[in-house]
PDB file of C-alpha atoms in Angstrom:
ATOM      1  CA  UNK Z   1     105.383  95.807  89.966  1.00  0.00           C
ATOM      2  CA  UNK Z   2     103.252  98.987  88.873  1.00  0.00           C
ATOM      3  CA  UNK Z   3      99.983  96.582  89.664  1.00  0.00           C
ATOM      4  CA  UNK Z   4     100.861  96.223  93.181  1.00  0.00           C
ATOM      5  CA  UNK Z   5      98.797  97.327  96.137  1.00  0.00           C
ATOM      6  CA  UNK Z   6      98.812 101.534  96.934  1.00  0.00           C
ATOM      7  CA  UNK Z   7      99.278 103.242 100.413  1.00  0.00           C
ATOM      8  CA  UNK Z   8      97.061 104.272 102.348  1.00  0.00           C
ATOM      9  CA  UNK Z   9      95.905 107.779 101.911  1.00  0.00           C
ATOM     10  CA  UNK Z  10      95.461 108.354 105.820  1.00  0.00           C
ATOM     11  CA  UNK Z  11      99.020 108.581 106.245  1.00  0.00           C
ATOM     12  CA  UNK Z  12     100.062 110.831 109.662  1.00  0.00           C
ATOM     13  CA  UNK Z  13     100.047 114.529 108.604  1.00  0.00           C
ATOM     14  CA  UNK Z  14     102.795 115.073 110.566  1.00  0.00           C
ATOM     15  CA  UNK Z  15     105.165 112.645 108.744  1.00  0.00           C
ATOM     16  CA  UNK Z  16     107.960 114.049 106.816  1.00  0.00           C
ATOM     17  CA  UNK Z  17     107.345 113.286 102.641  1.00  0.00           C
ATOM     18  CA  UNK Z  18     110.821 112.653 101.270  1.00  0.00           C
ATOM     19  CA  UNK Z  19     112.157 114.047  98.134  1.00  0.00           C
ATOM     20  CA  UNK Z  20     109.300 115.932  96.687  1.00  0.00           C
ATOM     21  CA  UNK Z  21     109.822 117.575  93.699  1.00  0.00           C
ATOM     22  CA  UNK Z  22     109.234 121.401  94.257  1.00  0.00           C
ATOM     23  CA  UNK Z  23     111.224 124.312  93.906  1.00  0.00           C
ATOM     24  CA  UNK Z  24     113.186 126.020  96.186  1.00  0.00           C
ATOM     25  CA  UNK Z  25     115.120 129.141  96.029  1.00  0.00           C
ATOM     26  CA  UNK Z  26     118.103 130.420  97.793  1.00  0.00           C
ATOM     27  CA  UNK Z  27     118.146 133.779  99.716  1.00  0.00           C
ATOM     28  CA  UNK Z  28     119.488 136.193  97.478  1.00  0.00           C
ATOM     29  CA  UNK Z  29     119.882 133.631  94.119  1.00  0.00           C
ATOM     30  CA  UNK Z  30     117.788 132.746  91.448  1.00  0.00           C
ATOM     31  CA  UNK Z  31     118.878 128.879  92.031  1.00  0.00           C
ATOM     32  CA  UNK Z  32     116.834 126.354  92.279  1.00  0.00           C
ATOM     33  CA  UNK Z  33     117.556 122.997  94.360  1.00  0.00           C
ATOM     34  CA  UNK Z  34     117.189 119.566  92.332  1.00  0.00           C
ATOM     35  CA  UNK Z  35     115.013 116.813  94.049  1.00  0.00           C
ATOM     36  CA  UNK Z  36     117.484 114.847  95.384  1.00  0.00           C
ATOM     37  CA  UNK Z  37     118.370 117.746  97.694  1.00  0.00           C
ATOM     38  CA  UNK Z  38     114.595 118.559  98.472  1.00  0.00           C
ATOM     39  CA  UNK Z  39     113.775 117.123 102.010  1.00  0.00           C
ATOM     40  CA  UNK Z  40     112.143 117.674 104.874  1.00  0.00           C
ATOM     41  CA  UNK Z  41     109.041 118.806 102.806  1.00  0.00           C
ATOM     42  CA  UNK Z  42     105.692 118.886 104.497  1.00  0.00           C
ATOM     43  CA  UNK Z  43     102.503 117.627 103.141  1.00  0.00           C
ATOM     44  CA  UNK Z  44     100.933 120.315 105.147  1.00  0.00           C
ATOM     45  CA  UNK Z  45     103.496 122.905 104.817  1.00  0.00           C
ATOM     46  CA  UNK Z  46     102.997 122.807 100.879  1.00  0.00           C
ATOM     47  CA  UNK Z  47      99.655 121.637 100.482  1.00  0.00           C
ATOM     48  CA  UNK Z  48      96.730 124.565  99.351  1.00  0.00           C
ATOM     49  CA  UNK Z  49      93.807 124.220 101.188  1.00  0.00           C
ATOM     50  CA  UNK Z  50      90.955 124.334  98.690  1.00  0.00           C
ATOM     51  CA  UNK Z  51      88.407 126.739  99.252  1.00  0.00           C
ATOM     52  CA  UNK Z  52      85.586 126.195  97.086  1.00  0.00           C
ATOM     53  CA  UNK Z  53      83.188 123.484  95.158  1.00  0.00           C
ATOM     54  CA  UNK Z  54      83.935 122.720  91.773  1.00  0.00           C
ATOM     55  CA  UNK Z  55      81.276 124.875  89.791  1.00  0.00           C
ATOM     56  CA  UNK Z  56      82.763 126.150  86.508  1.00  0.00           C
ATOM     57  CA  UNK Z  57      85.749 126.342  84.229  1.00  0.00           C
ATOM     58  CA  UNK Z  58      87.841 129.167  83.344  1.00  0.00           C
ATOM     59  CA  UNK Z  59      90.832 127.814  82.667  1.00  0.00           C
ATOM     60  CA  UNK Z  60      91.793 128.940  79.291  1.00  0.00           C
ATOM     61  CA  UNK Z  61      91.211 132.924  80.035  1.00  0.00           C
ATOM     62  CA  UNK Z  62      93.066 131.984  83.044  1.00  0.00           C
ATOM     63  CA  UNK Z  63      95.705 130.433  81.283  1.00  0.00           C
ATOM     64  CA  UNK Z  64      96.464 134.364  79.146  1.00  0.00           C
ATOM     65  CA  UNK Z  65      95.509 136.189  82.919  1.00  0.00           C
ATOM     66  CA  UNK Z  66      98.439 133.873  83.900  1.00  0.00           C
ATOM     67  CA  UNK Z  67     101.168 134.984  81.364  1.00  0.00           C
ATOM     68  CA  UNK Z  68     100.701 138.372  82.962  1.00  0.00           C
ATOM     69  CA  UNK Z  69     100.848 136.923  86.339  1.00  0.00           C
ATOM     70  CA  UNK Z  70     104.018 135.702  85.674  1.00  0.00           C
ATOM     71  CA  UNK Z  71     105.329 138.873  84.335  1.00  0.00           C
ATOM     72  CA  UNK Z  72     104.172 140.881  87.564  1.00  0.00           C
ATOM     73  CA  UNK Z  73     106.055 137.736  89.712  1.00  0.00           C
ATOM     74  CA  UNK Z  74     109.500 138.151  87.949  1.00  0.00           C
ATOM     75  CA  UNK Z  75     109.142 141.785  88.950  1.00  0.00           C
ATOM     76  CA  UNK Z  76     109.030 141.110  92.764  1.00  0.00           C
ATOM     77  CA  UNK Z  77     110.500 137.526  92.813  1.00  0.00           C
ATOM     78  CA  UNK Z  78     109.981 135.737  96.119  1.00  0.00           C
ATOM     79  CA  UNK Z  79     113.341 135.037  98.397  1.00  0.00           C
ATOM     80  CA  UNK Z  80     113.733 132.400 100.877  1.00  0.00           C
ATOM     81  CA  UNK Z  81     116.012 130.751 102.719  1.00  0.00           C
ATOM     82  CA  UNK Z  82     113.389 127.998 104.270  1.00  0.00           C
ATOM     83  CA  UNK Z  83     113.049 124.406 102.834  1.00  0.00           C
ATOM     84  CA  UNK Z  84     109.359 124.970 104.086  1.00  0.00           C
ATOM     85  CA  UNK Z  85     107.954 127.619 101.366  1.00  0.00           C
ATOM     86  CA  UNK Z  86     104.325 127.287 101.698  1.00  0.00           C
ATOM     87  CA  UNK Z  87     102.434 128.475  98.396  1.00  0.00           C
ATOM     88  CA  UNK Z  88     100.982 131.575  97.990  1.00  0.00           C
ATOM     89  CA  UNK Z  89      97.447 132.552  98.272  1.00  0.00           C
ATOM     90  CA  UNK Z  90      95.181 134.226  95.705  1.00  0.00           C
ATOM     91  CA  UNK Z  91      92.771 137.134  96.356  1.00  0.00           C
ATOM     92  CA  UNK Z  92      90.135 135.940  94.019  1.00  0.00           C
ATOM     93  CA  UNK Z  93      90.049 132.182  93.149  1.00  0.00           C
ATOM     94  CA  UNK Z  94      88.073 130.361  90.295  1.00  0.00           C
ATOM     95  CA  UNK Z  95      86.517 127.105  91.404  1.00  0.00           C
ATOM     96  CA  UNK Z  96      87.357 124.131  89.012  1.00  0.00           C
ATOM     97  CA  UNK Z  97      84.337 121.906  87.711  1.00  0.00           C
ATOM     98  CA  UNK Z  98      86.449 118.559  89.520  1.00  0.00           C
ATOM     99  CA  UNK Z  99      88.525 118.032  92.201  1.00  0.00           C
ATOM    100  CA  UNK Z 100      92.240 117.515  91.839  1.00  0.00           C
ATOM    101  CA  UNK Z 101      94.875 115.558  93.315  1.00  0.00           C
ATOM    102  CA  UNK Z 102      98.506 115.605  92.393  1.00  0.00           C
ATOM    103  CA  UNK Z 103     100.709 112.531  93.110  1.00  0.00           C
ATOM    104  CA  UNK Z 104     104.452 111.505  92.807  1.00  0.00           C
ATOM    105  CA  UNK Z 105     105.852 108.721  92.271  1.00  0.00           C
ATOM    106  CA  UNK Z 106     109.552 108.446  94.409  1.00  0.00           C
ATOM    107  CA  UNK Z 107     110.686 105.490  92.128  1.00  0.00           C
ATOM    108  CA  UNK Z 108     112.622 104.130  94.407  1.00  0.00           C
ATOM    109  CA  UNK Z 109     113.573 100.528  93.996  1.00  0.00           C
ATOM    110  CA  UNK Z 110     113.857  99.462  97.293  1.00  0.00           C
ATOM    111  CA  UNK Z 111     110.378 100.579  98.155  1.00  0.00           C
ATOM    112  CA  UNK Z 112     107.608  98.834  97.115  1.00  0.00           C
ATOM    113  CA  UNK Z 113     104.788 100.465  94.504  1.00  0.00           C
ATOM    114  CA  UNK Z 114     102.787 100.741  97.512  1.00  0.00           C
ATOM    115  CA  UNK Z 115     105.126 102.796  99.583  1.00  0.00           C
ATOM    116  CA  UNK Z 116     106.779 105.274  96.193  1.00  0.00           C
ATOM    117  CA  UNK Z 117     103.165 106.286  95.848  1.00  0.00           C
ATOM    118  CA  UNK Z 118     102.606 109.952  97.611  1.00  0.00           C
ATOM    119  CA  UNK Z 119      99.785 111.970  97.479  1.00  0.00           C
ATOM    120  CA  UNK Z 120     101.232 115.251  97.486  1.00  0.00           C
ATOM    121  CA  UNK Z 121      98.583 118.363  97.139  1.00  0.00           C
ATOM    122  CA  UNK Z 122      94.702 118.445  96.714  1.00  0.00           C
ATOM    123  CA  UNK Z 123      93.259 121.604  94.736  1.00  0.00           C
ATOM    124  CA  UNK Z 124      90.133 122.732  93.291  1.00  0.00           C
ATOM    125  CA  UNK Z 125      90.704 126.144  91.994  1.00  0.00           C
ATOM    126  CA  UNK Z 126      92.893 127.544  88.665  1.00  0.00           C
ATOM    127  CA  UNK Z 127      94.700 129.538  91.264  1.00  0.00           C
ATOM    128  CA  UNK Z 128      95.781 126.471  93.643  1.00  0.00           C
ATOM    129  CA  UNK Z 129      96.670 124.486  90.414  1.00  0.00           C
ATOM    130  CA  UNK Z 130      99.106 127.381  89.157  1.00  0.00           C
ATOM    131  CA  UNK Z 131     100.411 127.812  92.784  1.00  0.00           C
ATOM    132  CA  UNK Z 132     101.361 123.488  93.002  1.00  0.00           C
ATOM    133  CA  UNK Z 133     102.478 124.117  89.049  1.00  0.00           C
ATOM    134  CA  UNK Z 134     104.951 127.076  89.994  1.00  0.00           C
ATOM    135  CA  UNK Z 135     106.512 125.653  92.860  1.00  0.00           C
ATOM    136  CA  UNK Z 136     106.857 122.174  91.367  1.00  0.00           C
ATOM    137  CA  UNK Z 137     110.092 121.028  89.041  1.00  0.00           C
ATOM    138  CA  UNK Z 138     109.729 120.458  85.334  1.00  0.00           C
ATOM    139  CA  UNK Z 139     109.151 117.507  84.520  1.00  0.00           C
ATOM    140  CA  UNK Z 140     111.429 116.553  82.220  1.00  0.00           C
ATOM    141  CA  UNK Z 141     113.911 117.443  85.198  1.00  0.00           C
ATOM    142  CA  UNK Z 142     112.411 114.158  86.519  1.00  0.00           C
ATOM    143  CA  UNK Z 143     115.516 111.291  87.314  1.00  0.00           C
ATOM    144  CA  UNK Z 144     114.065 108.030  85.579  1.00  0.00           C
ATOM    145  CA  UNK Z 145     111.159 106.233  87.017  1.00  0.00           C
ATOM    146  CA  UNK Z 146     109.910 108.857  88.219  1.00  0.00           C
ATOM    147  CA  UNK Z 147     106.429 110.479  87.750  1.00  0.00           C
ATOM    148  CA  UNK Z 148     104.359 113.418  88.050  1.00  0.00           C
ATOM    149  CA  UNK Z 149     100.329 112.242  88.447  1.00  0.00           C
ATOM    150  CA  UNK Z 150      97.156 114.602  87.709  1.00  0.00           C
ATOM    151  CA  UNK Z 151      94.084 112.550  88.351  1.00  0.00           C
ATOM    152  CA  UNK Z 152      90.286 113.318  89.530  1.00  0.00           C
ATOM    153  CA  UNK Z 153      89.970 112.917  93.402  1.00  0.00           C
ATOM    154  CA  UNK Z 154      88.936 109.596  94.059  1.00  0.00           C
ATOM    155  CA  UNK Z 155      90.808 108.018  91.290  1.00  0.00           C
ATOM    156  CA  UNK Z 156      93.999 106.356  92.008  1.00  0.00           C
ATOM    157  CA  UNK Z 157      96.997 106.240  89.010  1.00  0.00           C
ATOM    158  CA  UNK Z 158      97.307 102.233  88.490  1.00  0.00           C
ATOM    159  CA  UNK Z 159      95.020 100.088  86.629  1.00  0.00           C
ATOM    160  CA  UNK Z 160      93.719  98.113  89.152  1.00  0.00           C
ATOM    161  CA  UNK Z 161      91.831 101.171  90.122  1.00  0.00           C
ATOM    162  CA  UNK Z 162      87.963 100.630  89.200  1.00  0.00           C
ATOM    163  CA  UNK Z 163      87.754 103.788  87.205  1.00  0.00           C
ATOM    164  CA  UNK Z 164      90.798 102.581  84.970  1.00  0.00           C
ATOM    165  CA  UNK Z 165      90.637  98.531  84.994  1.00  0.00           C
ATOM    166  CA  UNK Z 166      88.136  98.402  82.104  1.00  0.00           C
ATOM    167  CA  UNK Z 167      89.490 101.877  80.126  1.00  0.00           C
ATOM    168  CA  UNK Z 168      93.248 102.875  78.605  1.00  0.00           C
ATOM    169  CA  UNK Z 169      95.167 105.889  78.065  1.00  0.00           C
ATOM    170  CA  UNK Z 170      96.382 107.762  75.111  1.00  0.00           C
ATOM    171  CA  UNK Z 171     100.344 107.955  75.383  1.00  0.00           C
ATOM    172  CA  UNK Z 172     102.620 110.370  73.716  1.00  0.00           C
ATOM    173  CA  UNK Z 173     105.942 110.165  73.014  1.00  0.00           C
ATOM    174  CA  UNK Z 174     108.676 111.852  71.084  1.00  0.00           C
ATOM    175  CA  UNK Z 175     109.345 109.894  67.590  1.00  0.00           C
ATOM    176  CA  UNK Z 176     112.663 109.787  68.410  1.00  0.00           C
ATOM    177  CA  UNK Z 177     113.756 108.368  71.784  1.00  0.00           C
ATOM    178  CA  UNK Z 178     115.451 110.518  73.790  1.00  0.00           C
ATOM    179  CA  UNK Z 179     115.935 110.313  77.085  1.00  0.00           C
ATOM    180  CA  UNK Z 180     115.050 114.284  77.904  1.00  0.00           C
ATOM    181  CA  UNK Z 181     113.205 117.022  76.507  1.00  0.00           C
ATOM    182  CA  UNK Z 182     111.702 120.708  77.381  1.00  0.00           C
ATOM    183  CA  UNK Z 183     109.101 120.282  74.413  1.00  0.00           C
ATOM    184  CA  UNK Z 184     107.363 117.534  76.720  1.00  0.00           C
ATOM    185  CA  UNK Z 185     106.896 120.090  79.153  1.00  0.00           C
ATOM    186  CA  UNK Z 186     104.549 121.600  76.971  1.00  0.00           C
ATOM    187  CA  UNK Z 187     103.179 118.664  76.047  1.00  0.00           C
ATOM    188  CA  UNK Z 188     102.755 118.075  79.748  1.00  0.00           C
ATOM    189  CA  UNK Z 189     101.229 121.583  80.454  1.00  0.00           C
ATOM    190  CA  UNK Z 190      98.797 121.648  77.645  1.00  0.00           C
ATOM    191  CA  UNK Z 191      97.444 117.914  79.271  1.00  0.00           C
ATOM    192  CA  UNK Z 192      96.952 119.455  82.498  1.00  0.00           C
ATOM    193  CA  UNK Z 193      94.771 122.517  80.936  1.00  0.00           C
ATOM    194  CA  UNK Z 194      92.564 120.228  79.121  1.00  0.00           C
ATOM    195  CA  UNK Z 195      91.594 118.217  82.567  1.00  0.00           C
ATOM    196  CA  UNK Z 196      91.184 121.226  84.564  1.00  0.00           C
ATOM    197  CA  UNK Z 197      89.317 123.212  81.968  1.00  0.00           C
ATOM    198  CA  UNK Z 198      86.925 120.920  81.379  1.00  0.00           C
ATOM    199  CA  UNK Z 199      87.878 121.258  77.600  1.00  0.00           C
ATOM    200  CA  UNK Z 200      86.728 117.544  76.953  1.00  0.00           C
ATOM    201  CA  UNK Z 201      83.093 118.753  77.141  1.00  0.00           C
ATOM    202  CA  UNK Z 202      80.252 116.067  77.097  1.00  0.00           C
ATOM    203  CA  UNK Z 203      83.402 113.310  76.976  1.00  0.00           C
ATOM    204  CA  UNK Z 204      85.222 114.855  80.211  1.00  0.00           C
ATOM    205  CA  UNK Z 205      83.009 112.357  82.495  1.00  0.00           C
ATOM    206  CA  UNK Z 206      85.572 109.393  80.161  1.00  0.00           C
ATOM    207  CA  UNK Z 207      88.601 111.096  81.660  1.00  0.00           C
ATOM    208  CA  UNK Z 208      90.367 110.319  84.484  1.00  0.00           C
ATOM    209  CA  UNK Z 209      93.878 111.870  84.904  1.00  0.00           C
ATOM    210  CA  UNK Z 210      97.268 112.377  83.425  1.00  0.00           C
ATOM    211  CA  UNK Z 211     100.587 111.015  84.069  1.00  0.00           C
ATOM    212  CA  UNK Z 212     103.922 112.116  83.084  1.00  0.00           C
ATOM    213  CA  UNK Z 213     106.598 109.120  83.073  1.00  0.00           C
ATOM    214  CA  UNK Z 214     110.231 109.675  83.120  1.00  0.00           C
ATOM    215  CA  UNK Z 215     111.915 107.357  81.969  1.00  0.00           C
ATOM    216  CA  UNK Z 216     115.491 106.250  80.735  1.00  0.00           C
ATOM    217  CA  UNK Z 217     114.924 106.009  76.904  1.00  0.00           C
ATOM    218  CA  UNK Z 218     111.832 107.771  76.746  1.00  0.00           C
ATOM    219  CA  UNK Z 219     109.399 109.997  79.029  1.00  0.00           C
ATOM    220  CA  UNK Z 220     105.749 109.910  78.424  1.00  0.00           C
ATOM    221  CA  UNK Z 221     102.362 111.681  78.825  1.00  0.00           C
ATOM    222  CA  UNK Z 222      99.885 109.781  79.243  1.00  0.00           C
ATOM    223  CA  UNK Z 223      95.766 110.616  79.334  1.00  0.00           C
ATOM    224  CA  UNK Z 224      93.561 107.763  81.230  1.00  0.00           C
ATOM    225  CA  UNK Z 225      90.244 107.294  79.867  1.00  0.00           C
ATOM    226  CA  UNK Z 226      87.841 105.105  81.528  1.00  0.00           C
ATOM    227  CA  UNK Z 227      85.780 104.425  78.927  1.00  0.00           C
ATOM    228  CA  UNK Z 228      85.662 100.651  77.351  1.00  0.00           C
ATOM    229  CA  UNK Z 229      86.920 100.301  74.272  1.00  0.00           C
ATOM    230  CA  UNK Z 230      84.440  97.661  72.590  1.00  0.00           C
ATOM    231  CA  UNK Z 231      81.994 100.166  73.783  1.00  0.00           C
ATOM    232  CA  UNK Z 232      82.853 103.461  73.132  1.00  0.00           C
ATOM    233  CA  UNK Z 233      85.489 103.235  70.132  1.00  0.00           C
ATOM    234  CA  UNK Z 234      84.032 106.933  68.933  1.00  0.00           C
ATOM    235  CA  UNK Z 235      84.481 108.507  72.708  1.00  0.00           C
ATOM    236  CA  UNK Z 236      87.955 107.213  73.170  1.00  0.00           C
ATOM    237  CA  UNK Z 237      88.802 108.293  69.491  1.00  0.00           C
ATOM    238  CA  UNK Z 238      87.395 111.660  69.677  1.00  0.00           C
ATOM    239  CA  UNK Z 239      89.169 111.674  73.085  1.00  0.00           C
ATOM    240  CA  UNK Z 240      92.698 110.914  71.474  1.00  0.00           C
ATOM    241  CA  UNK Z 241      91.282 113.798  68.446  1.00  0.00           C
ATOM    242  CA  UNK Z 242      90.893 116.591  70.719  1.00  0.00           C
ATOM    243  CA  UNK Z 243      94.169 115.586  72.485  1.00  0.00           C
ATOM    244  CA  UNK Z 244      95.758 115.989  69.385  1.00  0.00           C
ATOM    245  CA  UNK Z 245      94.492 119.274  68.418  1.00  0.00           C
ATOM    246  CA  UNK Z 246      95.969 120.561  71.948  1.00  0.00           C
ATOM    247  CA  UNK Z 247      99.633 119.261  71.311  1.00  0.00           C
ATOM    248  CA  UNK Z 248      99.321 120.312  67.867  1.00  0.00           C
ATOM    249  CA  UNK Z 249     102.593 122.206  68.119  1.00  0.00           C
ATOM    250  CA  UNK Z 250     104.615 119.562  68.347  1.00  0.00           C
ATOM    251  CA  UNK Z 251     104.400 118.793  65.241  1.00  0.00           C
ATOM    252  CA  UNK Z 252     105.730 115.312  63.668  1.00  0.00           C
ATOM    253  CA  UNK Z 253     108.038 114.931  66.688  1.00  0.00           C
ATOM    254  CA  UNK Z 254     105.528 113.057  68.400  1.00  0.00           C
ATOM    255  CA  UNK Z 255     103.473 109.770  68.643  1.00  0.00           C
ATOM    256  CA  UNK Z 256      99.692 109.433  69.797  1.00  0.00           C
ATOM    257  CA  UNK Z 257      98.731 106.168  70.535  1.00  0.00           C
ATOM    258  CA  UNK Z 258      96.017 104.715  72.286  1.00  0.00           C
ATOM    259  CA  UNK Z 259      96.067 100.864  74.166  1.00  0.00           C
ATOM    260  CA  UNK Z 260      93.563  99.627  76.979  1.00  0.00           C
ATOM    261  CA  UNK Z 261      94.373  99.155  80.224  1.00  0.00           C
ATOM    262  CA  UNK Z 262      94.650  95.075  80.013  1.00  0.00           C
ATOM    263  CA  UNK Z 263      97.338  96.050  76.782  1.00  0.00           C
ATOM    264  CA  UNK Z 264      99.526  97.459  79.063  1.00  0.00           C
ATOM    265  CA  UNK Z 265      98.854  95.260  82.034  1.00  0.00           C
ATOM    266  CA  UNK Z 266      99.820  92.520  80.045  1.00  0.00           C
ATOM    267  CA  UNK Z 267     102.659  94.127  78.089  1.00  0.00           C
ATOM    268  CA  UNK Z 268     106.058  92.755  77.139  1.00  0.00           C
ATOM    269  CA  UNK Z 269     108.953  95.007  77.883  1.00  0.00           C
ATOM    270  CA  UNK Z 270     108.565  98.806  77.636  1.00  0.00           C
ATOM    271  CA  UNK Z 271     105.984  98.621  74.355  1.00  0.00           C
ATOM    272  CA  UNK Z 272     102.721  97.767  74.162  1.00  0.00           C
ATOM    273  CA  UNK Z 273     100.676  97.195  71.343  1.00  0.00           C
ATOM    274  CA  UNK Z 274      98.596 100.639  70.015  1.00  0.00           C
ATOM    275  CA  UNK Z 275      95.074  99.466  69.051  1.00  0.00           C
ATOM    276  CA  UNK Z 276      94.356 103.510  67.404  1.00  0.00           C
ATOM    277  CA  UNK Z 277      97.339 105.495  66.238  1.00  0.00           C
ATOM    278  CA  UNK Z 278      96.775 109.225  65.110  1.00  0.00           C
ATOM    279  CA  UNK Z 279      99.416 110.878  63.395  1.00  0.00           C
ATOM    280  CA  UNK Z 280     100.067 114.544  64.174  1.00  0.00           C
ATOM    281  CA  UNK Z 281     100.324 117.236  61.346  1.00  0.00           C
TER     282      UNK Z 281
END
């Protein structure tokens, strides 16, 4: 069940985290290996160790410094031949205005939700973000029931969490359904700016994280707010507004839709019942 109790987060540091999904390049190629051949993956070997408080936001000049970034990268590429690439370090990093934590979930049936729940990397700097980002899969590589989690630290990604129980999310998904698609890793990308930037404004104390859900028919991305509906209808709306102004690209090909957390809780099948729908232009 996705309500079902979460590990612990003091798990040993020295225990091997099975198939993460991260990059990693062979000596001499430009190939990358899929997740299902990705073990033996340390939480310390990968994890960035954060180096500052969250103060301020940069994130969308950081976002164009970035595109050059990447240019001066594919010049030099990286080689290894190690399973155990640790992530680079910046000279200069920009402190976020929250603190980060990625998770994964392994989706694997014979675990329980509990024990496919990993807390993979902690971060609060644009730099440390980009580093996780780069050395991570696409998600919409993702095998089904699978996801990718950006949340606030302290927040957990299940409902039962106190910051979520009483809130919902915003979901988006393609019109049609299709099992896979690269324009949801822009969708996906342009989610993740808007938390770490701090682009919410006065409504970014109502968000909580992001989640990206592969699934067979149909991935999702998915924004948590924790604000009650019955009691903040114009903060979750202006919420799902601003979201939609980010993904504006995407045109008619996708479907914003907002339910609480009881909605999907409760739900029958894969739907659930949208209680505000915005249609993109």
């Amino acid at each position: 069940s996705d309500l079902a109790d979460t590990v612990d987060d003091d798990d040993d540091d020295d225990a091997v985290v099975p198939d993460l999904p991260c990059k990693v390049e062979h000596e001499g190629s430009d190939d990358t290996l899929d997740h299902d051949q990705e073990t033996d993956l340390t939480k310390e070997t990968l994890a960035p160790e954060p180096q500052y408080s969250p103060t301020l936001t940069e994130a969308t000049q950081l976002s164009k410094d970035f595109d050059t970034d990447k240019d001066q990268l594919a010049e030099k590429p990286e080689k290894t031949n190690s399973l155990t690439k640790t992530l680079p370090a910046a000279d200069v990093k920009h402190p976020l205005q929250d603190i980060w934590v990625f998770w994964y979930y392994q989706g694997d049936k014979k675990k329980s939700w509990y024990e496919n729940l990993l807390q993979l990397w902690e971060f609060d700097t644009a730099e440390d973000f980009w580093a996780i980002y780069n050395h991570t899969i696409p998600p919409s590589n993702l095998q089904p029931g699978r996801d990718f989690n950006l949340f606030k630290k302290g927040i957990r990604p299940e409902w039962e969490d106190v910051n979520n129980i009483e809130g919902g999310i915003w979901s988006i998904t393609l019109r049609e359904r299709r099992m896979r698609s690269p324009e949801m890793d822009a969708v996906w990308t342009e989610v993740a700016m808007l938390l770490i930037g701090h682009q919410f404004d006065h409504l970014a104390a109502f968000v909580n994280g992001a989640t990206y859900s592969a699934r067979k028919n149909q991935d999702r991305v998915s924004l948590w707010v924790r604000a009650n509906l019955d009691e903040h209808r114009g903060e979750v709306q202006a919420i799902g507004e601003r979201l939609r102004k980010a993904v504006h690209f995407a045109g008619n090909n996708f479907i914003l839709e907002y339910a609480t957390s009881q909605d999907w809780k409760n739900k029958a099948g894969s739907t659930v019942n949208a209680r505000m729908i915005l249609h993109m232009q």
